[in-house]
Coordinates of C-alpha atoms in Angstrom, one line a residue:
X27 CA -18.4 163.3 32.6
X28 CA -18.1 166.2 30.2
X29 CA -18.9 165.9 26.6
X30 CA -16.5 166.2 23.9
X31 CA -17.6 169.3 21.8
X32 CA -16.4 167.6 18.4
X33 CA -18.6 164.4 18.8
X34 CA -21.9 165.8 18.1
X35 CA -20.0 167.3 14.8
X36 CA -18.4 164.3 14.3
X37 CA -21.8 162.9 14.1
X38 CA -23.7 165.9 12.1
X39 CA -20.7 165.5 9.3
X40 CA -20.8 161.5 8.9
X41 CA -24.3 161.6 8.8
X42 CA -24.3 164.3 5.8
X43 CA -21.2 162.5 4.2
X44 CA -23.7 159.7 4.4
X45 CA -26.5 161.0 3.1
X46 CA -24.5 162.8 0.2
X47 CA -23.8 158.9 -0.7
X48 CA -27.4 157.6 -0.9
X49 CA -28.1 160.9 -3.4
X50 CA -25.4 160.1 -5.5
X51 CA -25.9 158.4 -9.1
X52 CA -24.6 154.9 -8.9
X53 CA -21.4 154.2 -11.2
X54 CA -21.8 152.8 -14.1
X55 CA -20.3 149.0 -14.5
X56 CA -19.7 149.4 -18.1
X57 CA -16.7 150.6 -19.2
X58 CA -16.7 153.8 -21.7
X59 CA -16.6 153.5 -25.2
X60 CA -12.8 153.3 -26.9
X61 CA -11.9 153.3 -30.3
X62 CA -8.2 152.2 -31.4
X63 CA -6.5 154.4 -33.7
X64 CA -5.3 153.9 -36.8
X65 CA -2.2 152.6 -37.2
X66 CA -1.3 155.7 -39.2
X67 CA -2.4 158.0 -36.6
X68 CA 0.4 156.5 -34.3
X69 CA 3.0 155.9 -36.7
X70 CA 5.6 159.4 -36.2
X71 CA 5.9 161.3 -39.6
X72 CA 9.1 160.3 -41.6
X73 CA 10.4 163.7 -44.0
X74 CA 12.9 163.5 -46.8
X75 CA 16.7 165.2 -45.7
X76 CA 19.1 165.9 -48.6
X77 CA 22.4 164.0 -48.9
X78 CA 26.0 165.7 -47.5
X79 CA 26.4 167.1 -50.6
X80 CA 23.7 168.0 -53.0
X81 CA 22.9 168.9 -56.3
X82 CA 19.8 170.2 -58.1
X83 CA 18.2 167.1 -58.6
X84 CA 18.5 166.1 -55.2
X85 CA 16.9 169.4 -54.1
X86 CA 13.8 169.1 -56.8
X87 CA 13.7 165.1 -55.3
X88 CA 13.5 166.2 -51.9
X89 CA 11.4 169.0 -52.5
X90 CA 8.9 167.0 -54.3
X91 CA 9.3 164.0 -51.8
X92 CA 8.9 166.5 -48.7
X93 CA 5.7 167.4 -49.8
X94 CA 4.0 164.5 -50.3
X95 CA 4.9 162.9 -46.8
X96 CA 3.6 166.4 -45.6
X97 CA 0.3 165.8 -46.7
X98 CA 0.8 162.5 -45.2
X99 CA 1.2 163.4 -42.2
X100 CA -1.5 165.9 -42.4
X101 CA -4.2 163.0 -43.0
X102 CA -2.6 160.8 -40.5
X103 CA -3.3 164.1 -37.9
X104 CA -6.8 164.3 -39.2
X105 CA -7.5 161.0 -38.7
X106 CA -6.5 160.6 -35.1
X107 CA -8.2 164.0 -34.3
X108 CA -11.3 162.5 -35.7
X109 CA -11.3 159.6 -34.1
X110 CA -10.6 161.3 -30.8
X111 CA -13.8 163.5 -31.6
X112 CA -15.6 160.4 -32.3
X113 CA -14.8 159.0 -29.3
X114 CA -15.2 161.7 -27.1
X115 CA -19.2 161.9 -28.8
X116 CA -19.9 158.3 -28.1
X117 CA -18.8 158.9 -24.5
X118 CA -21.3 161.7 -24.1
X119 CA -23.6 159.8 -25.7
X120 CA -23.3 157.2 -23.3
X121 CA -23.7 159.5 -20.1
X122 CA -26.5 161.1 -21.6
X123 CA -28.9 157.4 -22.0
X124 CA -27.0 156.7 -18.5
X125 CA -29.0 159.8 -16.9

């Protein structure tokens, strides 16, 4: 009986594919480290609009108003970047003491 030319193959690549296994790290059962962000972080920006019809002291009011939910905002950004960074270092650090 003739022998099929893809069975030793077959053989040669499960036994790498096996072999590849064995030399792998194990996975981790611990799940990475998450932080939760702040509810500001989440919470979408809110900015001032002027009524139908304006008048100079609704401009000034807005004006004034705009710019403080601006810098809001801006901290509210911050924050969730730096907890994202934060994250993200803890992670590392836990793949590092894992190796």
């Amino acid at each position: 009986m003739p022998i099929n030319p893809w069975r030793p193959a077959a053989l040669i690549a499960c036994a790498t594919m096996t072999a590849n296994c064995a030399a792998s790290h194990p996975i981790s059962p611990v799940a990475p480290a998450r932080l939760v962000l702040p509810e500001a972080a989440i919470r979408p920006c809110a900015l001032a609009t002027l009524p139908a019809e304006p008048t100079a002291g609704d401009l000034d009011a807005a004006y004034l108003l705009r710019g403080a939910q601006i810098v809001a905002c801006d901290g509210a950004r911050r924050l969730a970047v730096e907890t994202l960074l934060s994250e993200r270092a803890m992670q590392d650090a836990q793949v590092r003491r894992r190796d």
